[in-house]
PDB file of C-alpha atoms in Angstrom:
ATOM      1  CA  MET S   1      -9.351   0.889  30.203  1.00  0.00           C
ATOM      2  CA  THR S   2      -8.378  -0.611  26.851  1.00  0.00           C
ATOM      3  CA  GLU S   3      -8.534  -4.298  26.084  1.00  0.00           C
ATOM      4  CA  THR S   4      -5.367  -6.390  26.140  1.00  0.00           C
ATOM      5  CA  MET S   5      -3.873  -6.948  22.705  1.00  0.00           C
ATOM      6  CA  THR S   6      -3.242 -10.504  21.532  1.00  0.00           C
ATOM      7  CA  ALA S   7      -1.779 -11.863  18.313  1.00  0.00           C
ATOM      8  CA  THR S   8      -5.119 -11.765  16.512  1.00  0.00           C
ATOM      9  CA  SER S   9      -7.304  -9.271  18.406  1.00  0.00           C
ATOM     10  CA  LEU S  10      -8.196  -5.890  16.961  1.00  0.00           C
ATOM     11  CA  PRO S  11      -7.160  -2.702  18.755  1.00  0.00           C
ATOM     12  CA  GLY S  12      -9.864  -1.491  21.095  1.00  0.00           C
ATOM     13  CA  SER S  13      -9.236   2.252  20.781  1.00  0.00           C
ATOM     14  CA  ILE S  14      -7.510   4.905  18.712  1.00  0.00           C
ATOM     15  CA  ASP S  15      -4.644   4.874  21.199  1.00  0.00           C
ATOM     16  CA  ASP S  16      -4.302   1.104  20.779  1.00  0.00           C
ATOM     17  CA  THR S  17      -4.277   1.497  17.012  1.00  0.00           C
ATOM     18  CA  PHE S  18      -1.548   4.127  17.254  1.00  0.00           C
ATOM     19  CA  ALA S  19       0.431   1.803  19.537  1.00  0.00           C
ATOM     20  CA  LEU S  20      -0.098  -1.079  17.109  1.00  0.00           C
ATOM     21  CA  LEU S  21       1.464   0.910  14.272  1.00  0.00           C
ATOM     22  CA  GLU S  22       4.165   2.204  16.584  1.00  0.00           C
ATOM     23  CA  SER S  23       5.135  -1.335  17.617  1.00  0.00           C
ATOM     24  CA  ALA S  24       6.038  -2.117  14.002  1.00  0.00           C
ATOM     25  CA  GLY S  25       7.975   1.111  13.527  1.00  0.00           C
ATOM     26  CA  TYR S  26       5.260   2.896  11.536  1.00  0.00           C
ATOM     27  CA  VAL S  27       5.166   6.563  12.554  1.00  0.00           C
ATOM     28  CA  ALA S  28       1.524   7.579  12.145  1.00  0.00           C
ATOM     29  CA  ASP S  29      -0.464  10.688  12.991  1.00  0.00           C
ATOM     30  CA  ARG S  30      -3.731  10.735  14.903  1.00  0.00           C
ATOM     31  CA  SER S  31      -5.971  11.128  11.853  1.00  0.00           C
ATOM     32  CA  LEU S  32      -4.591   7.963  10.255  1.00  0.00           C
ATOM     33  CA  SER S  33      -4.832   6.045  13.535  1.00  0.00           C
ATOM     34  CA  THR S  34      -8.457   7.166  13.879  1.00  0.00           C
ATOM     35  CA  VAL S  35      -9.643   6.126  10.415  1.00  0.00           C
ATOM     36  CA  LEU S  36      -7.735   2.846  10.611  1.00  0.00           C
ATOM     37  CA  HIS S  37      -9.324   2.073  13.985  1.00  0.00           C
ATOM     38  CA  LEU S  38     -12.774   2.784  12.534  1.00  0.00           C
ATOM     39  CA  ALA S  39     -12.136   0.627   9.473  1.00  0.00           C
ATOM     40  CA  LEU S  40     -11.122  -2.305  11.681  1.00  0.00           C
ATOM     41  CA  ARG S  41     -14.031  -1.941  14.101  1.00  0.00           C
ATOM     42  CA  MET S  42     -16.679  -1.287  11.415  1.00  0.00           C
ATOM     43  CA  LYS S  43     -15.250  -4.007   9.123  1.00  0.00           C
ATOM     44  CA  ARG S  44     -15.123  -1.580   6.228  1.00  0.00           C
ATOM     45  CA  PRO S  45     -12.473  -1.363   3.483  1.00  0.00           C
ATOM     46  CA  LEU S  46      -9.965   1.462   3.917  1.00  0.00           C
ATOM     47  CA  PHE S  47      -9.252   3.516   0.790  1.00  0.00           C
ATOM     48  CA  LEU S  48      -5.827   5.187   1.006  1.00  0.00           C
ATOM     49  CA  GLU S  49      -4.974   7.849  -1.541  1.00  0.00           C
ATOM     50  CA  GLY S  50      -1.746   9.820  -1.862  1.00  0.00           C
ATOM     51  CA  GLU S  51       1.479  10.285  -3.744  1.00  0.00           C
ATOM     52  CA  ALA S  52       3.749   7.309  -4.389  1.00  0.00           C
ATOM     53  CA  GLY S  53       6.190   6.546  -1.594  1.00  0.00           C
ATOM     54  CA  VAL S  54       4.292   8.024   1.360  1.00  0.00           C
ATOM     55  CA  GLY S  55       3.697   4.687   3.123  1.00  0.00           C
ATOM     56  CA  LYS S  56       0.244   3.524   1.963  1.00  0.00           C
ATOM     57  CA  THR S  57       1.246  -0.052   1.132  1.00  0.00           C
ATOM     58  CA  GLU S  58       3.262  -0.310   4.322  1.00  0.00           C
ATOM     59  CA  ILE S  59       0.080   0.058   6.394  1.00  0.00           C
ATOM     60  CA  ALA S  60      -1.259  -3.258   5.081  1.00  0.00           C
ATOM     61  CA  LYS S  61       2.075  -4.951   5.779  1.00  0.00           C
ATOM     62  CA  VAL S  62       2.136  -3.587   9.320  1.00  0.00           C
ATOM     63  CA  LEU S  63      -1.423  -4.797   9.992  1.00  0.00           C
ATOM     64  CA  SER S  64      -0.541  -8.271   8.749  1.00  0.00           C
ATOM     65  CA  GLN S  65       2.558  -8.372  10.938  1.00  0.00           C
ATOM     66  CA  THR S  66       1.064  -6.958  14.131  1.00  0.00           C
ATOM     67  CA  LEU S  67      -2.303  -8.738  13.979  1.00  0.00           C
ATOM     68  CA  GLY S  68      -0.771 -12.062  12.960  1.00  0.00           C
ATOM     69  CA  ARG S  69      -2.916 -12.238   9.812  1.00  0.00           C
ATOM     70  CA  ASP S  70      -2.018 -13.513   6.358  1.00  0.00           C
ATOM     71  CA  LEU S  71      -1.258 -10.787   3.824  1.00  0.00           C
ATOM     72  CA  ILE S  72      -2.816 -11.361   0.396  1.00  0.00           C
ATOM     73  CA  ARG S  73      -1.639  -8.796  -2.139  1.00  0.00           C
ATOM     74  CA  LEU S  74      -3.301  -7.985  -5.443  1.00  0.00           C
ATOM     75  CA  GLN S  75      -0.997  -5.755  -7.468  1.00  0.00           C
ATOM     76  CA  CYS S  76      -3.119  -3.918 -10.021  1.00  0.00           C
ATOM     77  CA  TYR S  77      -2.061  -3.189 -13.579  1.00  0.00           C
ATOM     78  CA  GLU S  78      -3.628  -2.236 -16.898  1.00  0.00           C
ATOM     79  CA  GLY S  79      -5.569  -5.163 -18.303  1.00  0.00           C
ATOM     80  CA  LEU S  80      -6.081  -6.888 -14.941  1.00  0.00           C
ATOM     81  CA  ASP S  81      -9.091  -9.191 -15.259  1.00  0.00           C
ATOM     82  CA  ILE S  82     -11.138 -11.608 -13.173  1.00  0.00           C
ATOM     83  CA  ALA S  83      -9.037 -14.591 -14.213  1.00  0.00           C
ATOM     84  CA  SER S  84      -5.917 -12.978 -12.735  1.00  0.00           C
ATOM     85  CA  ALA S  85      -7.518 -11.306  -9.731  1.00  0.00           C
ATOM     86  CA  VAL S  86     -10.364 -13.571  -8.598  1.00  0.00           C
ATOM     87  CA  TYR S  87     -10.537 -17.056 -10.108  1.00  0.00           C
ATOM     88  CA  GLU S  88     -10.217 -19.156 -13.225  1.00  0.00           C
ATOM     89  CA  TRP S  89     -10.960 -22.734 -14.135  1.00  0.00           C
ATOM     90  CA  ASN S  90      -8.171 -25.267 -14.555  1.00  0.00           C
ATOM     91  CA  TYR S  91      -9.039 -26.098 -18.167  1.00  0.00           C
ATOM     92  CA  PRO S  92      -6.327 -28.758 -18.746  1.00  0.00           C
ATOM     93  CA  ALA S  93      -7.482 -30.676 -15.658  1.00  0.00           C
ATOM     94  CA  GLN S  94     -11.118 -30.325 -16.759  1.00  0.00           C
ATOM     95  CA  MET S  95     -10.260 -31.761 -20.181  1.00  0.00           C
ATOM     96  CA  VAL S  96      -8.602 -34.760 -18.516  1.00  0.00           C
ATOM     97  CA  GLU S  97     -11.755 -35.269 -16.425  1.00  0.00           C
ATOM     98  CA  ILE S  98     -13.884 -35.169 -19.586  1.00  0.00           C
ATOM     99  CA  ARG S  99     -11.656 -37.711 -21.340  1.00  0.00           C
ATOM    100  CA  VAL S 100     -11.786 -40.043 -18.346  1.00  0.00           C
ATOM    101  CA  ALA S 101     -15.577 -39.747 -18.201  1.00  0.00           C
ATOM    102  CA  GLU S 102     -15.877 -40.466 -21.931  1.00  0.00           C
ATOM    103  CA  ALA S 103     -13.618 -43.517 -21.603  1.00  0.00           C
ATOM    104  CA  ALA S 104     -15.827 -44.796 -18.798  1.00  0.00           C
ATOM    105  CA  GLY S 105     -18.961 -44.214 -20.877  1.00  0.00           C
ATOM    106  CA  ASP S 106     -20.204 -41.553 -18.471  1.00  0.00           C
ATOM    107  CA  THR S 107     -21.331 -38.880 -20.924  1.00  0.00           C
ATOM    108  CA  GLY S 108     -24.446 -37.503 -19.186  1.00  0.00           C
ATOM    109  CA  HIS S 109     -24.363 -33.742 -19.731  1.00  0.00           C
ATOM    110  CA  ASP S 110     -25.683 -32.617 -16.339  1.00  0.00           C
ATOM    111  CA  GLU S 111     -23.558 -35.016 -14.349  1.00  0.00           C
ATOM    112  CA  LEU S 112     -20.446 -34.186 -16.383  1.00  0.00           C
ATOM    113  CA  SER S 113     -21.030 -30.455 -15.913  1.00  0.00           C
ATOM    114  CA  ARG S 114     -21.289 -30.919 -12.145  1.00  0.00           C
ATOM    115  CA  SER S 115     -18.130 -32.977 -12.218  1.00  0.00           C
ATOM    116  CA  ILE S 116     -15.904 -30.523 -14.086  1.00  0.00           C
ATOM    117  CA  PHE S 117     -17.271 -27.328 -12.515  1.00  0.00           C
ATOM    118  CA  ASP S 118     -16.210 -28.404  -9.082  1.00  0.00           C
ATOM    119  CA  ASP S 119     -14.042 -26.764  -6.441  1.00  0.00           C
ATOM    120  CA  ARG S 120     -11.294 -29.246  -7.337  1.00  0.00           C
ATOM    121  CA  PHE S 121     -10.776 -27.447 -10.650  1.00  0.00           C
ATOM    122  CA  LEU S 122     -11.089 -23.905  -9.327  1.00  0.00           C
ATOM    123  CA  ILE S 123      -7.872 -21.865  -9.264  1.00  0.00           C
ATOM    124  CA  LYS S 124      -8.271 -19.263  -6.530  1.00  0.00           C
ATOM    125  CA  ARG S 125      -6.636 -15.921  -7.156  1.00  0.00           C
ATOM    126  CA  PRO S 126      -6.021 -13.229  -4.475  1.00  0.00           C
ATOM    127  CA  VAL S 127      -9.588 -11.895  -4.091  1.00  0.00           C
ATOM    128  CA  LEU S 128     -11.128 -15.356  -3.742  1.00  0.00           C
ATOM    129  CA  GLN S 129      -8.291 -16.483  -1.463  1.00  0.00           C
ATOM    130  CA  ALA S 130      -9.097 -13.569   0.851  1.00  0.00           C
ATOM    131  CA  LEU S 131     -12.711 -14.763   1.180  1.00  0.00           C
ATOM    132  CA  GLN S 132     -11.665 -18.233   2.315  1.00  0.00           C
ATOM    133  CA  PRO S 133     -11.364 -19.183   6.024  1.00  0.00           C
ATOM    134  CA  HIS S 134      -7.894 -18.630   7.505  1.00  0.00           C
ATOM    135  CA  ALA S 135      -6.598 -20.234  10.676  1.00  0.00           C
ATOM    136  CA  GLY S 136      -5.262 -16.983  12.158  1.00  0.00           C
ATOM    137  CA  GLY S 137      -8.395 -14.961  11.418  1.00  0.00           C
ATOM    138  CA  ALA S 138      -9.515 -12.924   8.433  1.00  0.00           C
ATOM    139  CA  PRO S 139      -6.541 -12.033   6.240  1.00  0.00           C
ATOM    140  CA  VAL S 140      -5.397  -8.586   5.149  1.00  0.00           C
ATOM    141  CA  LEU S 141      -6.304  -8.076   1.472  1.00  0.00           C
ATOM    142  CA  LEU S 142      -4.135  -5.390  -0.100  1.00  0.00           C
ATOM    143  CA  ILE S 143      -5.490  -4.103  -3.423  1.00  0.00           C
ATOM    144  CA  ASP S 144      -2.464  -2.061  -4.419  1.00  0.00           C
ATOM    145  CA  GLU S 145      -2.467   0.818  -6.925  1.00  0.00           C
ATOM    146  CA  LEU S 146      -6.062   0.373  -8.027  1.00  0.00           C
ATOM    147  CA  ASP S 147      -5.717   3.397 -10.317  1.00  0.00           C
ATOM    148  CA  ARG S 148      -3.526   1.278 -12.613  1.00  0.00           C
ATOM    149  CA  ALA S 149      -6.390  -1.145 -13.312  1.00  0.00           C
ATOM    150  CA  ASP S 150      -9.208  -0.522 -15.785  1.00  0.00           C
ATOM    151  CA  GLU S 151     -12.580   0.903 -14.745  1.00  0.00           C
ATOM    152  CA  ALA S 152     -14.277  -2.392 -15.621  1.00  0.00           C
ATOM    153  CA  PHE S 153     -12.343  -4.089 -12.823  1.00  0.00           C
ATOM    154  CA  GLU S 154     -13.549  -1.450 -10.366  1.00  0.00           C
ATOM    155  CA  ALA S 155     -17.128  -2.394 -11.223  1.00  0.00           C
ATOM    156  CA  PHE S 156     -16.461  -6.019 -10.401  1.00  0.00           C
ATOM    157  CA  LEU S 157     -15.024  -5.081  -6.994  1.00  0.00           C
ATOM    158  CA  LEU S 158     -18.314  -3.529  -5.892  1.00  0.00           C
ATOM    159  CA  GLU S 159     -19.816  -6.905  -4.958  1.00  0.00           C
ATOM    160  CA  VAL S 160     -16.670  -7.896  -3.075  1.00  0.00           C
ATOM    161  CA  LEU S 161     -16.486  -4.647  -1.100  1.00  0.00           C
ATOM    162  CA  SER S 162     -20.224  -4.427  -0.364  1.00  0.00           C
ATOM    163  CA  ASP S 163     -21.069  -8.002   0.511  1.00  0.00           C
ATOM    164  CA  ASN S 164     -17.707  -9.775   0.936  1.00  0.00           C
ATOM    165  CA  GLN S 165     -18.685 -12.268  -1.692  1.00  0.00           C
ATOM    166  CA  VAL S 166     -17.940 -13.368  -5.240  1.00  0.00           C
ATOM    167  CA  THR S 167     -20.470 -14.852  -7.659  1.00  0.00           C
ATOM    168  CA  ILE S 168     -19.150 -17.641  -9.886  1.00  0.00           C
ATOM    169  CA  PRO S 169     -21.778 -18.549 -12.508  1.00  0.00           C
ATOM    170  CA  GLU S 170     -20.947 -22.261 -12.504  1.00  0.00           C
ATOM    171  CA  LEU S 171     -20.765 -22.597  -8.698  1.00  0.00           C
ATOM    172  CA  GLY S 172     -22.918 -19.844  -7.251  1.00  0.00           C
ATOM    173  CA  THR S 173     -22.050 -17.272  -4.609  1.00  0.00           C
ATOM    174  CA  ILE S 174     -19.030 -17.684  -2.346  1.00  0.00           C
ATOM    175  CA  LYS S 175     -19.308 -15.495   0.744  1.00  0.00           C
ATOM    176  CA  ALA S 176     -16.676 -14.886   3.416  1.00  0.00           C
ATOM    177  CA  ALA S 177     -17.584 -16.177   6.872  1.00  0.00           C
ATOM    178  CA  GLU S 178     -15.466 -13.313   8.260  1.00  0.00           C
ATOM    179  CA  PRO S 179     -14.806 -10.205   6.124  1.00  0.00           C
ATOM    180  CA  PRO S 180     -11.137  -9.711   5.208  1.00  0.00           C
ATOM    181  CA  ILE S 181      -9.341  -6.546   6.300  1.00  0.00           C
ATOM    182  CA  VAL S 182      -9.257  -4.679   2.979  1.00  0.00           C
ATOM    183  CA  ILE S 183      -6.728  -1.944   2.247  1.00  0.00           C
ATOM    184  CA  ILE S 184      -7.011  -0.232  -1.145  1.00  0.00           C
ATOM    185  CA  THR S 185      -4.280   2.135  -2.331  1.00  0.00           C
ATOM    186  CA  THR S 186      -4.140   4.544  -5.247  1.00  0.00           C
ATOM    187  CA  ASN S 187      -1.537   7.058  -6.418  1.00  0.00           C
ATOM    188  CA  ARG S 188      -4.302   9.122  -8.057  1.00  0.00           C
ATOM    189  CA  THR S 189      -3.056   8.767 -11.620  1.00  0.00           C
ATOM    190  CA  ARG S 190      -6.789   8.676 -12.428  1.00  0.00           C
ATOM    191  CA  GLU S 191      -9.968   9.179 -10.446  1.00  0.00           C
ATOM    192  CA  ILE S 192     -11.646   6.150  -8.875  1.00  0.00           C
ATOM    193  CA  HIS S 193     -15.434   5.938  -9.312  1.00  0.00           C
ATOM    194  CA  ASP S 194     -17.583   7.274  -6.480  1.00  0.00           C
ATOM    195  CA  ALA S 195     -19.514   3.982  -6.269  1.00  0.00           C
ATOM    196  CA  LEU S 196     -16.381   2.224  -5.074  1.00  0.00           C
ATOM    197  CA  LYS S 197     -15.305   5.010  -2.722  1.00  0.00           C
ATOM    198  CA  ARG S 198     -18.743   4.999  -1.060  1.00  0.00           C
ATOM    199  CA  ARG S 199     -18.120   1.449   0.101  1.00  0.00           C
ATOM    200  CA  CYS S 200     -14.907   2.435   1.884  1.00  0.00           C
ATOM    201  CA  LEU S 201     -13.597   4.720   4.577  1.00  0.00           C
ATOM    202  CA  TYR S 202     -11.268   7.276   2.998  1.00  0.00           C
ATOM    203  CA  HIS S 203      -7.947   8.774   4.052  1.00  0.00           C
ATOM    204  CA  TRP S 204      -5.463  10.958   2.222  1.00  0.00           C
ATOM    205  CA  VAL S 205      -1.898   9.961   3.150  1.00  0.00           C
ATOM    206  CA  ASP S 206       0.179  13.108   2.826  1.00  0.00           C
ATOM    207  CA  TYR S 207       3.886  13.743   2.996  1.00  0.00           C
ATOM    208  CA  PRO S 208       4.927  13.873   6.668  1.00  0.00           C
ATOM    209  CA  ASP S 209       5.992  17.086   8.324  1.00  0.00           C
ATOM    210  CA  ALA S 210       9.665  17.518   9.188  1.00  0.00           C
ATOM    211  CA  ALA S 211       9.436  16.140  12.733  1.00  0.00           C
ATOM    212  CA  ARG S 212       7.622  12.992  11.686  1.00  0.00           C
ATOM    213  CA  GLU S 213       9.893  12.404   8.691  1.00  0.00           C
ATOM    214  CA  LEU S 214      12.972  12.763  10.913  1.00  0.00           C
ATOM    215  CA  GLU S 215      11.511  10.227  13.333  1.00  0.00           C
ATOM    216  CA  ILE S 216      10.928   7.832  10.425  1.00  0.00           C
ATOM    217  CA  VAL S 217      14.535   8.222   9.264  1.00  0.00           C
ATOM    218  CA  ARG S 218      15.842   7.661  12.796  1.00  0.00           C
ATOM    219  CA  ARG S 219      13.891   4.427  13.099  1.00  0.00           C
ATOM    220  CA  LYS S 220      14.418   3.036   9.617  1.00  0.00           C
ATOM    221  CA  VAL S 221      18.040   4.124   9.097  1.00  0.00           C
ATOM    222  CA  PRO S 222      19.614   3.944  12.574  1.00  0.00           C
ATOM    223  CA  GLY S 223      23.111   3.892  11.048  1.00  0.00           C
ATOM    224  CA  ALA S 224      22.787   7.474   9.801  1.00  0.00           C
ATOM    225  CA  SER S 225      24.286  10.133  12.059  1.00  0.00           C
ATOM    226  CA  GLN S 226      21.998  12.594  13.819  1.00  0.00           C
ATOM    227  CA  ARG S 227      23.372  15.512  11.806  1.00  0.00           C
ATOM    228  CA  LEU S 228      23.067  13.694   8.487  1.00  0.00           C
ATOM    229  CA  SER S 229      19.489  12.659   9.242  1.00  0.00           C
ATOM    230  CA  GLU S 230      18.496  16.195  10.190  1.00  0.00           C
ATOM    231  CA  GLU S 231      20.091  17.746   7.105  1.00  0.00           C
ATOM    232  CA  ILE S 232      18.621  15.156   4.744  1.00  0.00           C
ATOM    233  CA  VAL S 233      15.121  15.755   6.103  1.00  0.00           C
ATOM    234  CA  ALA S 234      15.574  19.531   5.936  1.00  0.00           C
ATOM    235  CA  PHE S 235      16.808  19.223   2.322  1.00  0.00           C
ATOM    236  CA  VAL S 236      13.898  17.005   1.252  1.00  0.00           C
ATOM    237  CA  GLN S 237      11.338  19.221   2.974  1.00  0.00           C
ATOM    238  CA  LYS S 238      12.862  22.218   1.209  1.00  0.00           C
ATOM    239  CA  LEU S 239      12.649  20.430  -2.151  1.00  0.00           C
ATOM    240  CA  ARG S 240       8.954  19.679  -1.666  1.00  0.00           C
ATOM    241  CA  THR S 241       7.992  23.194  -0.658  1.00  0.00           C
ATOM    242  CA  GLU S 242      10.284  25.345  -2.824  1.00  0.00           C
ATOM    243  CA  GLU S 243      11.020  23.430  -6.032  1.00  0.00           C
ATOM    244  CA  ASP S 244       8.567  22.775  -8.847  1.00  0.00           C
ATOM    245  CA  LEU S 245       9.538  19.160  -9.493  1.00  0.00           C
ATOM    246  CA  PHE S 246       7.865  16.718 -11.856  1.00  0.00           C
ATOM    247  CA  LYS S 247       7.884  14.113  -9.065  1.00  0.00           C
ATOM    248  CA  GLN S 248       8.500  15.112  -5.490  1.00  0.00           C
ATOM    249  CA  PRO S 249      10.495  12.621  -3.417  1.00  0.00           C
ATOM    250  CA  GLY S 250       8.436  10.410  -1.132  1.00  0.00           C
ATOM    251  CA  VAL S 251       9.401   9.060   2.257  1.00  0.00           C
ATOM    252  CA  ALA S 252      10.695   5.909   0.569  1.00  0.00           C
ATOM    253  CA  GLU S 253      13.186   8.018  -1.412  1.00  0.00           C
ATOM    254  CA  THR S 254      14.216   9.911   1.729  1.00  0.00           C
ATOM    255  CA  LEU S 255      15.011   6.600   3.411  1.00  0.00           C
ATOM    256  CA  ASP S 256      16.903   5.344   0.366  1.00  0.00           C
ATOM    257  CA  TRP S 257      18.986   8.529   0.265  1.00  0.00           C
ATOM    258  CA  ALA S 258      19.748   8.374   3.991  1.00  0.00           C
ATOM    259  CA  THR S 259      20.771   4.731   3.603  1.00  0.00           C
ATOM    260  CA  ALA S 260      22.967   5.490   0.570  1.00  0.00           C
ATOM    261  CA  LEU S 261      24.783   8.406   2.202  1.00  0.00           C
ATOM    262  CA  SER S 262      25.220   6.411   5.387  1.00  0.00           C
ATOM    263  CA  GLU S 263      26.746   3.548   3.367  1.00  0.00           C
ATOM    264  CA  LEU S 264      29.190   6.097   1.914  1.00  0.00           C
ATOM    265  CA  ASN S 265      30.208   7.006   5.486  1.00  0.00           C
ATOM    266  CA  GLU S 266      28.859  10.543   5.220  1.00  0.00           C
ATOM    267  CA  ILE S 267      28.196  12.175   8.583  1.00  0.00           C
ATOM    268  CA  ALA S 268      26.769  15.401   7.155  1.00  0.00           C
ATOM    269  CA  LEU S 269      25.214  16.505   3.865  1.00  0.00           C
ATOM    270  CA  ASP S 270      28.124  17.316   1.549  1.00  0.00           C
ATOM    271  CA  PRO S 271      26.991  19.347  -1.530  1.00  0.00           C
ATOM    272  CA  ASP S 272      29.170  17.431  -3.999  1.00  0.00           C
ATOM    273  CA  MET S 273      28.154  14.018  -2.678  1.00  0.00           C
ATOM    274  CA  ALA S 274      24.519  15.143  -2.558  1.00  0.00           C
ATOM    275  CA  SER S 275      24.685  16.120  -6.250  1.00  0.00           C
ATOM    276  CA  ASP S 276      26.326  12.821  -7.184  1.00  0.00           C
ATOM    277  CA  THR S 277      23.667  10.776  -5.407  1.00  0.00           C
ATOM    278  CA  LEU S 278      20.545  12.702  -6.471  1.00  0.00           C
ATOM    279  CA  GLY S 279      19.499   9.713  -8.587  1.00  0.00           C
ATOM    280  CA  VAL S 280      18.650   7.936  -5.339  1.00  0.00           C
ATOM    281  CA  LEU S 281      16.298  10.741  -4.295  1.00  0.00           C
ATOM    282  CA  LEU S 282      14.896  11.981  -7.612  1.00  0.00           C
ATOM    283  CA  LYS S 283      13.715   9.729 -10.442  1.00  0.00           C
ATOM    284  CA  TYR S 284      13.454  12.099 -13.402  1.00  0.00           C
ATOM    285  CA  GLN S 285      16.441  13.598 -15.214  1.00  0.00           C
ATOM    286  CA  ASP S 286      14.789  17.009 -15.586  1.00  0.00           C
ATOM    287  CA  ASP S 287      14.338  17.182 -11.812  1.00  0.00           C
ATOM    288  CA  ILE S 288      17.953  16.147 -11.214  1.00  0.00           C
ATOM    289  CA  GLU S 289      19.272  18.764 -13.658  1.00  0.00           C
ATOM    290  CA  ARG S 290      17.098  21.419 -12.019  1.00  0.00           C
ATOM    291  CA  VAL S 291      18.568  20.747  -8.584  1.00  0.00           C
ATOM    292  CA  ARG S 292      22.139  19.485  -8.973  1.00  0.00           C
ATOM    293  CA  GLY S 293      25.289  21.589  -8.668  1.00  0.00           C
ATOM    294  CA  SER S 294      24.858  25.191  -7.528  1.00  0.00           C
ATOM    295  CA  LYS S 295      21.255  24.667  -6.446  1.00  0.00           C
ATOM    296  CA  VAL S 296      22.233  21.819  -4.120  1.00  0.00           C
ATOM    297  CA  ARG S 297      25.098  23.877  -2.743  1.00  0.00           C
ATOM    298  CA  LYS S 298      22.858  26.853  -1.999  1.00  0.00           C
ATOM    299  CA  MET S 299      20.210  24.657  -0.368  1.00  0.00           C
ATOM    300  CA  VAL S 300      22.802  23.031   1.899  1.00  0.00           C
ATOM    301  CA  GLU S 301      24.216  26.455   2.801  1.00  0.00           C
ATOM    302  CA  ASP S 302      20.735  27.728   3.663  1.00  0.00           C
ATOM    303  CA  ILE S 303      20.132  24.686   5.845  1.00  0.00           C
ATOM    304  CA  ARG S 304      23.444  25.210   7.633  1.00  0.00           C
ATOM    305  CA  LYS S 305      22.637  28.865   8.305  1.00  0.00           C
ATOM    306  CA  SER S 306      19.549  27.792  10.195  1.00  0.00           C
ATOM    307  CA  ASP S 307      19.123  25.010  12.718  1.00  0.00           C
ATOM    308  CA  PRO S 308      18.184  21.967  10.582  1.00  0.00           C
ATOM    309  CA  THR S 309      16.504  20.261  13.509  1.00  0.00           C
ATOM    310  CA  PRO S 310      12.726  20.222  12.788  1.00  0.00           C
ATOM    311  CA  LYS S 311      10.786  22.364  15.238  1.00  0.00           C
ATOM    312  CA  THR S 312       7.361  20.807  14.632  1.00  0.00           C
ATOM    313  CA  SER S 313       6.458  18.575  17.554  1.00  0.00           C
ATOM    314  CA  MET S 314       5.122  15.063  17.049  1.00  0.00           C
ATOM    315  CA  PRO S 315       1.316  14.926  17.169  1.00  0.00           C
ATOM    316  CA  ALA S 316      -0.148  14.126  20.560  1.00  0.00           C
ATOM    317  CA  ILE S 317      -2.004  10.857  20.805  1.00  0.00           C
TER     318      ILE S 317
END
């Protein structure tokens, strides 16, 4: 018998974890539910790798929503440093403190150092914020697209991921009373060092099969007709498996395309309208030129010749 879920309790089983995701409209498979359950119970960071648009970031958002925890997001980029990600000192305020001390004749070096390197002058960035106590329980720390950051930043994260702490030379070590729920995502534009991966549980988030993608479209775009949803999913699945594209469409693009065609009052996949709206689904001109026109028409005809309804059953849980 599984434990009763509350606003801040962790799921007690894989089934509970699946239900937790399900309650927020996230259509997961059993392997994801399993590794997420383990990460929560073992208090280990979860490293999610996969193509852009497959739903990695959404997992952190769903956990924040369903567990009633604060979401703290660190968006990575080239040149990201400790001052932007962890902490920095409020130098203008420190200078004012020094001037006030000098005016008062209080110029003792040790005492002045203690005064200006104080928590009052510490600007806490996302990583340090995640280590602070939170009223609703440990927050969800999303370190998004880590592969965009430099390798030097990875090295700094090792202390955070291993010991849930940050060392500030002027203050000492700040350790979390309760480890944050850490979700790390990467689109694999470069390899992440093994030392960081060893500190995490790992999961590859793949494109969904046809049945799961159709279920996602049904939930996220309820205004789309059944036929349109089925044909869109069949078209996208066909693109991924049969076309050599520079960038395959992710689930996010499938949802955008379903929303766009639904807004245009389409009830089925019309070849001309599909060609005109390919910029919603595909993001590179070479890919659009490869597919548009006669290729789109043939793909739609092939879908119509067969039953577009996905035959793959949803995974048992």
